[in-house]
CSV table of C-alpha atoms and ligand atoms in Angstrom, one decimal:
chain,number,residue,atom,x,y,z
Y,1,UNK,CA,-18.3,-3.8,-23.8
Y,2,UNK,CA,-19.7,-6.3,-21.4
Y,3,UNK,CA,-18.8,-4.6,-18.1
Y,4,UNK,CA,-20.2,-0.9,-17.6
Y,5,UNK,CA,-19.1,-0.6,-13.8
Y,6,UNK,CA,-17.0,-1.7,-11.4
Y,7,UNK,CA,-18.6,-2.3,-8.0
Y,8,UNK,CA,-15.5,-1.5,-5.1
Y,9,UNK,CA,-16.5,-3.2,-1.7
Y,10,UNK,CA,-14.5,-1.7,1.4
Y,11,UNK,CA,-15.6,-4.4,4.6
Y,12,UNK,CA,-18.0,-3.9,7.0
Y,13,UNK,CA,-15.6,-2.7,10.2
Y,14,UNK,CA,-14.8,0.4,8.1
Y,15,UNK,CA,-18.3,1.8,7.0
Y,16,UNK,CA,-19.4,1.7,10.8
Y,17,UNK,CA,-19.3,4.3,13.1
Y,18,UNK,CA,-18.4,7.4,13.3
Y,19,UNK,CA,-15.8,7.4,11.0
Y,20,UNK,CA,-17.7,6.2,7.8
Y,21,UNK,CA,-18.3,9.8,5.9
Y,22,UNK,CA,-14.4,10.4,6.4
Y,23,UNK,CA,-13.5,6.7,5.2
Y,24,UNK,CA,-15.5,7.2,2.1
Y,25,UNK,CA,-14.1,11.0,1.6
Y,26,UNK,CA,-10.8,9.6,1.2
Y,27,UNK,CA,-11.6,6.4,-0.4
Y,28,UNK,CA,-13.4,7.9,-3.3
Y,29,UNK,CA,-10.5,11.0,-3.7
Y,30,UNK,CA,-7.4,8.5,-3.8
Y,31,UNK,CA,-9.8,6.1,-6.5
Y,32,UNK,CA,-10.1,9.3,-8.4
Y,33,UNK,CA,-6.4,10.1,-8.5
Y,34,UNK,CA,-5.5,6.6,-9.1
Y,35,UNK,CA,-8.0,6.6,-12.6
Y,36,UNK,CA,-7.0,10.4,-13.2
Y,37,UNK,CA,-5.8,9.3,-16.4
Y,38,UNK,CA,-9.1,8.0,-17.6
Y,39,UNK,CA,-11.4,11.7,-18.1
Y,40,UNK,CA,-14.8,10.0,-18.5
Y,41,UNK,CA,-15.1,8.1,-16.0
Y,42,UNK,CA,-17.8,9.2,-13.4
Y,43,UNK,CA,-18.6,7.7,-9.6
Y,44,UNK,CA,-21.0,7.1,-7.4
Y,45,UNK,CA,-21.9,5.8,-3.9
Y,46,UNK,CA,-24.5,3.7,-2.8
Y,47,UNK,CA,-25.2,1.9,0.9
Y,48,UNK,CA,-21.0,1.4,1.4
Y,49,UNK,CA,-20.0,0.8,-1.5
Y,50,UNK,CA,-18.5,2.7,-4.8
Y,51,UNK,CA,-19.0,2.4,-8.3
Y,52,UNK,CA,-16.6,3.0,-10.7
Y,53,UNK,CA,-18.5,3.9,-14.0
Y,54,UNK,CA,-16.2,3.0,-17.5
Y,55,UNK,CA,-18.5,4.8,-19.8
Y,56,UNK,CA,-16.9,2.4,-22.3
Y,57,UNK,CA,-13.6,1.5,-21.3
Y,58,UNK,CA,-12.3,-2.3,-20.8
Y,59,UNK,CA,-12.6,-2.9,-16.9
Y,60,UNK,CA,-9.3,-4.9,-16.9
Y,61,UNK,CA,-6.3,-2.5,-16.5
Y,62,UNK,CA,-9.1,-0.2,-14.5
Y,63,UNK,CA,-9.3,-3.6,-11.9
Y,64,UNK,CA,-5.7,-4.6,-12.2
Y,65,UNK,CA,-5.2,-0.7,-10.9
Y,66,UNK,CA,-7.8,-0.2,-8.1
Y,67,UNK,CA,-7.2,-3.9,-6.8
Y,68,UNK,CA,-3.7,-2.6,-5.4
Y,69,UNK,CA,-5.6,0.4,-3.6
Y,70,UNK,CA,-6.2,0.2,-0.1
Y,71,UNK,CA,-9.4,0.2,1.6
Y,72,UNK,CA,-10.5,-2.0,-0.9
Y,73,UNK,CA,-11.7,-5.6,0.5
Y,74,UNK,CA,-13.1,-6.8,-3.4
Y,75,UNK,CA,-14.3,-5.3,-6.5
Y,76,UNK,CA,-16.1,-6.7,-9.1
Y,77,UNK,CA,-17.2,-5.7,-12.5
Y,78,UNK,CA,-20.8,-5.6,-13.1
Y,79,UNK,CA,-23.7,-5.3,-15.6
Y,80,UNK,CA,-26.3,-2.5,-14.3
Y,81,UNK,CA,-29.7,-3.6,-15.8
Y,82,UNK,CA,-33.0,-1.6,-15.1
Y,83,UNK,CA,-35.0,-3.3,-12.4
Y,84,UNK,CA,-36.9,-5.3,-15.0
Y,85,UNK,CA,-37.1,-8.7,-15.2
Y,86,UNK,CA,-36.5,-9.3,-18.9
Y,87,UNK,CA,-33.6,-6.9,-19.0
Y,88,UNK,CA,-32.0,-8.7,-15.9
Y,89,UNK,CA,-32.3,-12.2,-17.8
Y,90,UNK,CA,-31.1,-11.0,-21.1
Y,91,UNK,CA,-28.4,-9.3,-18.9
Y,92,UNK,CA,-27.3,-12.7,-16.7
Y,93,UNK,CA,-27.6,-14.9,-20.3
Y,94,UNK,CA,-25.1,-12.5,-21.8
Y,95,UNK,CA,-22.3,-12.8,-19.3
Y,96,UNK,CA,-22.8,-16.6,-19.3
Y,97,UNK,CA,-22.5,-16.6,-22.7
Y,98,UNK,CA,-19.2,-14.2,-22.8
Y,99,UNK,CA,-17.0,-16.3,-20.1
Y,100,UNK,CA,-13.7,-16.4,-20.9
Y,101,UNK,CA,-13.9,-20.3,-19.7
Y,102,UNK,CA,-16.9,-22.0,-20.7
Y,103,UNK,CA,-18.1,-23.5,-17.4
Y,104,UNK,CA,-20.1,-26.7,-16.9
Y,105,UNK,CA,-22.2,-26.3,-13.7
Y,106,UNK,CA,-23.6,-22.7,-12.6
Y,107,UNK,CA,-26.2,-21.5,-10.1
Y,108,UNK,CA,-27.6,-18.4,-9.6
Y,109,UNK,CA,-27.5,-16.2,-6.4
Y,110,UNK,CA,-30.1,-13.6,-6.5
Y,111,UNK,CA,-29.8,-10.8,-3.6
Y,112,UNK,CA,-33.1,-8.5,-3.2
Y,113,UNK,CA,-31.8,-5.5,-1.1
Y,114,UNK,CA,-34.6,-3.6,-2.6
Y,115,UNK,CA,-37.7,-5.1,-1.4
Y,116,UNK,CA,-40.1,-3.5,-3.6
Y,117,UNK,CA,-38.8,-5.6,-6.5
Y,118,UNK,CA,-41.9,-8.4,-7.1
Y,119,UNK,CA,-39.9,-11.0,-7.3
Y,120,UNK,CA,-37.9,-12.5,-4.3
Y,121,UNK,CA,-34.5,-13.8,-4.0
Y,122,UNK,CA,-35.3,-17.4,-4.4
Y,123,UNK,CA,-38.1,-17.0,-7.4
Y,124,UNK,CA,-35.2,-14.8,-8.7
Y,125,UNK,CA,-33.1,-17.8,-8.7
Y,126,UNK,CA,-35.2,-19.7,-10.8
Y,127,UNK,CA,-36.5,-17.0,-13.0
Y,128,UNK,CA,-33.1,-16.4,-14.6
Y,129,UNK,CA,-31.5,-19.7,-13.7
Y,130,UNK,CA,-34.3,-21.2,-16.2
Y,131,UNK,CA,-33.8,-18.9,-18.6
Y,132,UNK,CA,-30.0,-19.0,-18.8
Y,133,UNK,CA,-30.2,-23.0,-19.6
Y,134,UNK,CA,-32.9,-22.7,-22.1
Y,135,UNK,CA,-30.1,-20.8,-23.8
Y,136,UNK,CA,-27.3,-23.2,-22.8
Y,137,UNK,CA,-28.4,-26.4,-23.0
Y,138,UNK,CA,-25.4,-28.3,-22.2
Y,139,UNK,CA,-25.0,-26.4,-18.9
Y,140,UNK,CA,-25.8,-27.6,-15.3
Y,141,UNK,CA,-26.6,-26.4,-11.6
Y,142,UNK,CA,-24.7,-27.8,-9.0
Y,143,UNK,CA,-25.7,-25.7,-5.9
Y,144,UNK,CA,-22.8,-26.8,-3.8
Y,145,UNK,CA,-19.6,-26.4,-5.9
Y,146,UNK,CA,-20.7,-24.6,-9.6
Y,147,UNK,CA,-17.9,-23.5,-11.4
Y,148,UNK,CA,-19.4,-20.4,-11.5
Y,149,UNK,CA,-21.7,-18.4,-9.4
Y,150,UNK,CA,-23.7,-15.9,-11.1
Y,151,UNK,CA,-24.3,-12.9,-8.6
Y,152,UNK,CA,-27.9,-11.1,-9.1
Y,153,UNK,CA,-27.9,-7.8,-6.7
Y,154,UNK,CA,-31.2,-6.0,-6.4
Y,155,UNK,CA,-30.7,-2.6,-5.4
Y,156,UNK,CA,-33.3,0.3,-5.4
Y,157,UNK,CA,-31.3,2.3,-8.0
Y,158,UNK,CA,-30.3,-1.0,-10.8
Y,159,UNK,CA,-29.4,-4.3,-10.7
Y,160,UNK,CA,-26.1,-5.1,-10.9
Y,161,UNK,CA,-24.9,-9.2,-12.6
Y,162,UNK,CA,-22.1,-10.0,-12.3
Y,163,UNK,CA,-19.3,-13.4,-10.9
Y,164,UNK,CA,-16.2,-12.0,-11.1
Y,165,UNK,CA,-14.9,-11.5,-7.3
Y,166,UNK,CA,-11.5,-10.0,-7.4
Y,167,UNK,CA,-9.5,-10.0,-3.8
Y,168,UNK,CA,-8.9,-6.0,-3.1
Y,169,UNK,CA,-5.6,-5.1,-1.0
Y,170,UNK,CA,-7.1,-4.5,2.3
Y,171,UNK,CA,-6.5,-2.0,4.7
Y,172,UNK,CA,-7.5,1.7,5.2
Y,173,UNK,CA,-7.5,4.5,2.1
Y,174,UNK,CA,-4.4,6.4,2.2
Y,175,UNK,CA,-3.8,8.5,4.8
Y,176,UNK,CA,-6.9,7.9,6.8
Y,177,UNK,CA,-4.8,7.2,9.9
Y,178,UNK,CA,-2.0,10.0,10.1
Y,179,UNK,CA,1.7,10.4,8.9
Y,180,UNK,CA,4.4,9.1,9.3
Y,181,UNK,CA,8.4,8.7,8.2
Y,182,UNK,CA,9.8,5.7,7.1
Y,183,UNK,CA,13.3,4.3,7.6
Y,184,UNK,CA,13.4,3.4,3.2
Y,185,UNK,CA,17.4,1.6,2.8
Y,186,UNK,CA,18.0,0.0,-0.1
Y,187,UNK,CA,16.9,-3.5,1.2
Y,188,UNK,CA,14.5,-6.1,1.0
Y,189,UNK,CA,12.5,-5.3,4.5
Y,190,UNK,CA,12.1,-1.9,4.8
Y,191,UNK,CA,10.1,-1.1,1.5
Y,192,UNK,CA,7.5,-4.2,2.8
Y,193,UNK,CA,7.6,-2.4,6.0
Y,194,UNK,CA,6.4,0.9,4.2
Y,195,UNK,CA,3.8,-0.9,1.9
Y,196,UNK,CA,2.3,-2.3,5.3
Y,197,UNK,CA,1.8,0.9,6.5
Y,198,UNK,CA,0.5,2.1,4.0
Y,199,UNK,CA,-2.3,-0.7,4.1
Y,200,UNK,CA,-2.8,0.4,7.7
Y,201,UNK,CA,-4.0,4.2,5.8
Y,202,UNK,CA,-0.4,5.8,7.1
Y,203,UNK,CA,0.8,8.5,5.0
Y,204,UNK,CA,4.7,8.0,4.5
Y,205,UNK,CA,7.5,10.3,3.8
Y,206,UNK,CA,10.7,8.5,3.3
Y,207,UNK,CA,13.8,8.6,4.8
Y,208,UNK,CA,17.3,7.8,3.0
Y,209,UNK,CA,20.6,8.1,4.8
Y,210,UNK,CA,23.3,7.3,2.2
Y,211,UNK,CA,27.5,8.0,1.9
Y,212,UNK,CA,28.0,9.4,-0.7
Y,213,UNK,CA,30.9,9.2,-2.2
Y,214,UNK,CA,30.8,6.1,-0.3
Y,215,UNK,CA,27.8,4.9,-1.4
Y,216,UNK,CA,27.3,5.0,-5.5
Y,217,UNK,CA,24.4,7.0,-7.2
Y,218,UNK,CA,23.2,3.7,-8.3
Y,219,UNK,CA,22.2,3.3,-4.3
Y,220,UNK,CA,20.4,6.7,-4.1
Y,221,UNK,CA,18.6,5.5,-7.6
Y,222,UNK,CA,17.4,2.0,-5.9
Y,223,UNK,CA,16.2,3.8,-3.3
Y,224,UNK,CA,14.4,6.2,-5.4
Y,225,UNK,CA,12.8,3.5,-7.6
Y,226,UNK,CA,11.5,1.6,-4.5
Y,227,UNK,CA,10.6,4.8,-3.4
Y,228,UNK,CA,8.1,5.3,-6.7
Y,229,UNK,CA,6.7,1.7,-6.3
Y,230,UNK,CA,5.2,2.6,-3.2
Y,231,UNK,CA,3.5,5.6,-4.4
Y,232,UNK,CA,2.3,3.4,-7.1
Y,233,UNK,CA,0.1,1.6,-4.0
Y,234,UNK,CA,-1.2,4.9,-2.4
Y,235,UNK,CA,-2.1,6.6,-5.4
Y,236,UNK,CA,0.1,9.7,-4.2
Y,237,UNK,CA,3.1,11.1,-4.8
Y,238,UNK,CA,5.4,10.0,-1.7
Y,239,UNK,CA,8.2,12.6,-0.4
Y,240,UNK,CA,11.6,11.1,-0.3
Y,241,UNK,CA,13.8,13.1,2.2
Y,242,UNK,CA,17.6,12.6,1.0
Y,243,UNK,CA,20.2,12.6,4.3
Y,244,UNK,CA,23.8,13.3,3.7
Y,245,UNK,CA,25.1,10.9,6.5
Y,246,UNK,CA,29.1,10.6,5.2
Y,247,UNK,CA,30.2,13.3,8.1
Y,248,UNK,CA,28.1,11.7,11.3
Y,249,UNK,CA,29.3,8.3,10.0
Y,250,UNK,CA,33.2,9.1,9.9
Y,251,UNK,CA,33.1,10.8,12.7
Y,252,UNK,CA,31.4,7.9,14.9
Y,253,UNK,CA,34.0,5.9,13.5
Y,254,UNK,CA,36.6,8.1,15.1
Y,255,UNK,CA,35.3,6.9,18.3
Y,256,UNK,CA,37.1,3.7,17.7
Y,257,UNK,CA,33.6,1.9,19.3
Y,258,UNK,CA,33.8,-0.8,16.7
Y,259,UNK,CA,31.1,-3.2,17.8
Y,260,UNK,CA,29.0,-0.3,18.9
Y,261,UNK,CA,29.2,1.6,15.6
Y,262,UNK,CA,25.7,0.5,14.2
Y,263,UNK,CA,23.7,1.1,17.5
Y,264,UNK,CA,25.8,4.7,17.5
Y,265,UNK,CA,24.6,5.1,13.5
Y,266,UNK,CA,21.2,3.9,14.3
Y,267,UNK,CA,20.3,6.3,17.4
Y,268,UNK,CA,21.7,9.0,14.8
Y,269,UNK,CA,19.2,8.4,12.3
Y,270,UNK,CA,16.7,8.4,14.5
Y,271,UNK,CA,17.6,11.0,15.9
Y,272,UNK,CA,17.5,13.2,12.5
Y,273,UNK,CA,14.6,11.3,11.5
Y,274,UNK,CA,12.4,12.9,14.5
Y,275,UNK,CA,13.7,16.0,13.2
Y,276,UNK,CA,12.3,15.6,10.2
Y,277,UNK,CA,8.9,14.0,11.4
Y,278,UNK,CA,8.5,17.4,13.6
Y,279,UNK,CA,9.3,19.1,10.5
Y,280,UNK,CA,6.8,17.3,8.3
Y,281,UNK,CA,4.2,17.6,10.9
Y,282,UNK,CA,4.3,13.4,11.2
Y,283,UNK,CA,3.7,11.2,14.3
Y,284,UNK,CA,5.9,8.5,14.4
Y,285,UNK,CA,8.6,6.6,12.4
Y,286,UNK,CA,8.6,3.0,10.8
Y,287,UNK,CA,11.3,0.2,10.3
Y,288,UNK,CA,11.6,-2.5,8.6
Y,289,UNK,CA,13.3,-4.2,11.7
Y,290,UNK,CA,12.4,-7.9,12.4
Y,291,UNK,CA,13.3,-9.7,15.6
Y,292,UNK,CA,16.6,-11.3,15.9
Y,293,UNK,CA,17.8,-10.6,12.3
Y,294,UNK,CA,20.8,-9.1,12.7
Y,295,UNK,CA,22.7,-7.7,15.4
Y,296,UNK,CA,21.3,-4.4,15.9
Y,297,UNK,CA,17.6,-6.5,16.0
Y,298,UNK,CA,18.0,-8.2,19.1
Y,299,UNK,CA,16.1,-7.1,22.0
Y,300,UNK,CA,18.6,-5.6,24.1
Y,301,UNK,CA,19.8,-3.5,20.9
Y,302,UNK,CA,16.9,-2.4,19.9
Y,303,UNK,CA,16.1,-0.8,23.7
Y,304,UNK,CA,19.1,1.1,23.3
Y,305,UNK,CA,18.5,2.2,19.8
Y,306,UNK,CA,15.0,3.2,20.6
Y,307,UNK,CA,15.8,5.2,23.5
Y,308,UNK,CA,16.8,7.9,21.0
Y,309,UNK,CA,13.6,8.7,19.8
Y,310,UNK,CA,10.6,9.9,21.6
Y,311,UNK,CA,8.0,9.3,19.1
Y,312,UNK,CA,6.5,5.9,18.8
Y,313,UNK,CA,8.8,3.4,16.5
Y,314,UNK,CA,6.6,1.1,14.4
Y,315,UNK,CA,8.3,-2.6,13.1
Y,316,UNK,CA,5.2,-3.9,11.1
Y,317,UNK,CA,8.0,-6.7,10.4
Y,318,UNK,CA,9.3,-7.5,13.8
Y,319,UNK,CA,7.8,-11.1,14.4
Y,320,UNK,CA,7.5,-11.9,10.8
Y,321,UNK,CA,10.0,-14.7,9.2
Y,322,UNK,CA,12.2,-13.4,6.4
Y,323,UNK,CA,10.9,-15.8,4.1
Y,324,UNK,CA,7.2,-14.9,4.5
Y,325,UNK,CA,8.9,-11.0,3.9
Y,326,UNK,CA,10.7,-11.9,0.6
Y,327,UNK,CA,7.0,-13.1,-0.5
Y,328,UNK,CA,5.7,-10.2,0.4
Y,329,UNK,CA,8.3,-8.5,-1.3
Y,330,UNK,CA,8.1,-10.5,-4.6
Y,331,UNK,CA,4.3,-9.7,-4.7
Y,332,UNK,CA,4.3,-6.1,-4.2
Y,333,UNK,CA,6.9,-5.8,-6.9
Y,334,UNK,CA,10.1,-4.1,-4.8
Y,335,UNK,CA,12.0,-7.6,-4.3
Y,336,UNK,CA,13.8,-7.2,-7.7
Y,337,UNK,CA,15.0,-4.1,-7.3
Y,338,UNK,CA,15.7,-5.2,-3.4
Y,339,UNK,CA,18.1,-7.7,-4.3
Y,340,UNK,CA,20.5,-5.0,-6.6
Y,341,UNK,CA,24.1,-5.4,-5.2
Y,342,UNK,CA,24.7,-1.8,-4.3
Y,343,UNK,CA,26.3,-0.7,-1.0
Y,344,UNK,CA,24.2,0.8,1.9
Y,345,UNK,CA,25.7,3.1,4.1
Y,346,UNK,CA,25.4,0.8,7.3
Y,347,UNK,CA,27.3,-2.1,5.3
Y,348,UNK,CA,30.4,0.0,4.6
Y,349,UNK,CA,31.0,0.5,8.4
Y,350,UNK,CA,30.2,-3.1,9.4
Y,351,UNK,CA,32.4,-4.1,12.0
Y,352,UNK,CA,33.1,-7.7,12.2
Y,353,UNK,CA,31.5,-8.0,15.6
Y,354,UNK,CA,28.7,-6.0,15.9
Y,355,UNK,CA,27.3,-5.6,19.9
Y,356,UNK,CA,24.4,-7.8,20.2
Y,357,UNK,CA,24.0,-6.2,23.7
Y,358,UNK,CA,25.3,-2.3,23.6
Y,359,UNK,CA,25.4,-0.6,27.0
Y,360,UNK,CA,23.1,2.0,27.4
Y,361,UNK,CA,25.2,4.1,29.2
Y,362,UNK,CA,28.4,3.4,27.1
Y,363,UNK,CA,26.6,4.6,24.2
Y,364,UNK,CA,25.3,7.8,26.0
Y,365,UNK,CA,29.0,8.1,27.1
Y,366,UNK,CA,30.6,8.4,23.8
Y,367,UNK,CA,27.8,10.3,22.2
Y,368,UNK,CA,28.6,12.9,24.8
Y,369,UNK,CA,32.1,13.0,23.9
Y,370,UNK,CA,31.6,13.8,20.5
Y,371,UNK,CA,32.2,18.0,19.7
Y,372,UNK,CA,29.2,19.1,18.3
Y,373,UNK,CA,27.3,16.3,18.1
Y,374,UNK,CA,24.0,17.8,18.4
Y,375,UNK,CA,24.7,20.1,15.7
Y,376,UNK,CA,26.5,17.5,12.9
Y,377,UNK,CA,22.7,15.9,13.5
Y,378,UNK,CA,21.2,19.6,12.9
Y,379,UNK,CA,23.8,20.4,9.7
Y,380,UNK,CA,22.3,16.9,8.6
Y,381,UNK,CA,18.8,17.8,9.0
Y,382,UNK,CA,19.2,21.0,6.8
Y,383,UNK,CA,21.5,19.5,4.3
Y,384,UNK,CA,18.6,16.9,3.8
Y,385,UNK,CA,17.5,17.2,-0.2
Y,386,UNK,CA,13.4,16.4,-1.2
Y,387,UNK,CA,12.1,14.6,-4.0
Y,388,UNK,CA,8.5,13.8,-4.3
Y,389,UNK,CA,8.0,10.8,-6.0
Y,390,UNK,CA,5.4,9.2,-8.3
Y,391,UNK,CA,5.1,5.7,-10.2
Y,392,UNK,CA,6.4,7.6,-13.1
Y,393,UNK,CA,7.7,10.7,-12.2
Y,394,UNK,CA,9.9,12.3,-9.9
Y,395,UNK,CA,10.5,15.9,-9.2
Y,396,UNK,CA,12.8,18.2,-6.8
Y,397,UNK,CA,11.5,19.9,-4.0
Y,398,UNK,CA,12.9,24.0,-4.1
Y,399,UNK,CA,12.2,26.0,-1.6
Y,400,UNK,CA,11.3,28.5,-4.0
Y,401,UNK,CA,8.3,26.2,-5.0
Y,402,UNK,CA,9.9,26.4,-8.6
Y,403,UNK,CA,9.7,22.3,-9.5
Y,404,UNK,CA,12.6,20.4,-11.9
Y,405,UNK,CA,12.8,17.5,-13.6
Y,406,UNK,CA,15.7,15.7,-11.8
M,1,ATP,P1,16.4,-3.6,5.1
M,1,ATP,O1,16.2,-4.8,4.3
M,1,ATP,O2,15.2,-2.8,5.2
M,1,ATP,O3,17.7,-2.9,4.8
M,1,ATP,P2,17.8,-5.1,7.1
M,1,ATP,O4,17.3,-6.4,7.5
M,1,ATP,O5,18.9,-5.0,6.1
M,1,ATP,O6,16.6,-4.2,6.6
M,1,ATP,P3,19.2,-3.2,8.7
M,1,ATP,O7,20.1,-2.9,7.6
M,1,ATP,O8,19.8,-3.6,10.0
M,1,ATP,O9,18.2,-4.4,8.4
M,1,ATP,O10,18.3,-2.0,8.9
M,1,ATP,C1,17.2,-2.0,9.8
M,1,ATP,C2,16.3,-0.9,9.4
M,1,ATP,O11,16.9,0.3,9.6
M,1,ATP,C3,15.9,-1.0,8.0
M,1,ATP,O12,14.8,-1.8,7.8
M,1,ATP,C4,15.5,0.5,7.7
M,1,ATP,O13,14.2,0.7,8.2
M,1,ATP,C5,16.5,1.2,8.6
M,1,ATP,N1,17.7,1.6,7.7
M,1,ATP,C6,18.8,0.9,7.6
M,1,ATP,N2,19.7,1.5,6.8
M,1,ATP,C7,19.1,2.6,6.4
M,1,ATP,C8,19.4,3.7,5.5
M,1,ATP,N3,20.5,3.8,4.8
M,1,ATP,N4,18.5,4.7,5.3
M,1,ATP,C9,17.3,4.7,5.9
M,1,ATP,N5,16.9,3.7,6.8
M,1,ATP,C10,17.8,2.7,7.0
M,2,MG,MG1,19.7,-3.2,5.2
């Protein structure tokens, strides 16, 4: 195997300060969990950065995995050589000579961190730059645009060849920055709203309202598999909190508020979904809301919506355009199952005219006229089923702690 480690590279901002030691914590425990399948492989830290070691196993699907992982800002699979000079050219030559694409022009870009090595960067440079083309004749240095720059990192501990830089996702390690719930339908915004905040280190627990029998299982399934894609990018199973909304949503239709039905359906949710967040100890609630979409996400709507909840109501999509969410969508792999035809729960009530400009006070009104209102929300709430979620698996939540297979 060419590769022995992989070199994971997290951005300067993050390994400042304070919160460095926690940062790393987290980092390296959602790596491990991600590569859990994988028993042999062993890590280590050194100045801000984390190596991955493969003790024998192909870097690729080990990559393809960890670049989806946030935190990371690149990774790249390395050669460790001892700090000899020899080794390190026999070590550069090697990779040249194993490219998947045999390149033309090359240079070198040697990095002594360690200072005690007795050669410096730029007699590095030449050293194996020299030797590499006494090898490969036919190749060529072009300092300014080589098709491939071969990396030469000094460290105290090895030295580490390598070119391969591979874009990481970004972002904070998983739940680095709190919890949160997130408004999950069966759309194409809300599951990019979730993968955002995940990026931003938010833990998520999910939040489904369906109708069913209204709304088909094949809803509640969509939801589910989104649900599983985006533990696939924390590394960590995600909770999905099932509410049974069929009750609340026939009896706001009794109040024969047509064009106000969604705001009245939307405060609702909220409503339960702060429930929930106090519940799951979790300090605010995500949407995948985006300015001006649809009725209920214009300005004046969303005032009177959000005057429901107290905690803080984040819209990582509100100023975004819907085609830059779709690509967003497509690349983190939930715009397929997106785009499935079944019902949601909201589009069954739709009126045909839905209030671009509900009435704070209106609303308030006819939520105060409903009988028991405040406890439908609460039978809601407890009725609520849990499912905690992997890429691959997906289990029940019993209060007895007894887990099944669903
Ligand atoms: P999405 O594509 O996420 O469904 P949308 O553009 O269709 O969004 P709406 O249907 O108006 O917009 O929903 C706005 C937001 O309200 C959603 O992004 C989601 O966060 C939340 N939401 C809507 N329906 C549900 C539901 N059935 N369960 C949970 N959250 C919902
Ligand atoms: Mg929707």
């Amino acid at each position: 195997m060419l590769y022995d480690q992989i070199v994971l590279r997290y951005g300067d901002l993050m390994v400042k300060g304070r919160n460095r030691n926690r940062f790393e914590k987290k980092m390296l425990e959602q790596v491990k969990q991600a590569l859990i399948s994988y028993e042999d492989i062993t890590y280590f830290k050194s100045f801000g950065r984390l190596f991955v070691k493969l003790n024998g196993h192909p870097y690729e699907p080990i990559a393809d995995r960890l670049k989806d992982l946030f935190g990371i800002v690149s990774l790249s699979p390395v050669i460790s050589t001892e700090l000899d000079l020899e080794k390190i050219r026999l070590a550069a030559l090697t990779l040249m000579q194993s490219l998947p694409e045999k390149p033309s022009t090359f240079k070198v870009s040697a990095k002594r961190a360690w200072k005690k090595f007795p050669h410096n960067s730029q007699e590095m440079n030449h050293l194996v730059g020299s030797h590499v083309l006494r090898a490969m004749p036919d190749l060529k240095v072009n300092v300014n645009k080589p098709d491939v720059e071969l990396r030469v990192d000094i460290q105290e501990e090895a030295t580490y060849v390598f070119y391969d830089v591979i874009a990481g996702a970004g972002g904070f390690p998983f739940s680095s920055n709190g919890k949160a719930m997130l408004l999950l339908s069966g759309g194409i915004d809300s599951p990019v709203a979730g993968w955002l905040a995940l990026r931003k280190g938010l833990e998520v627990e999910a939040v489904h309202f369906h109708s069913y029998p209204f709304t088909s299982e094949q809803a509640k399934d969509k939801v589910i598999e989104l649900a599983k894609r985006l533990s696939y990018f924390s590394g960590e199973p995600i909770k999905l909190h099932l509410v049974p909304f069929t009750e609340i949503q026939t009896t706001l239709v009794q109040a024969k508020s047509d064009n106000l039905i969604i705001t009245l359906m939307r405060r609702a949710m909220l409503r339960i979904t702060e429930q929930l967040a106090e519940r799951n100890k979790a300090n605010g609630i995500v949407t995948g809301e985006s300015l001006g979409q649809v009725a209920s996400q214009t300005l004046p709507s969303m005032n009177v919506i959000g005057r429901a909840a107290d905690l803080p109501l984040l819209k990582p999509l509100i100023m975004m355009d819907k085609h830059e969410i779709i690509r967003l969508a497509e690349r983190i792999g939930t715009f397929e199952t997106s785009i499935l035809p079944y019902e949601d729960c909201c589009t069954l009530f739709l009126p045909k005219s839905p209030s671009t400009n509900p009435n704070l006070r209106i609303v308030e009104k006819i939520e105060s006229l409903i009988p028991n209102y405040k406890q439908l929300l609460l039978d809601a709430v407890e009725g609520t089923e849990q499912l905690l979620l992997s890429p691959h698996h997906q289990t029940a939540v019993q209060a007895a702690g007894e887990d099944s297979w669903f």
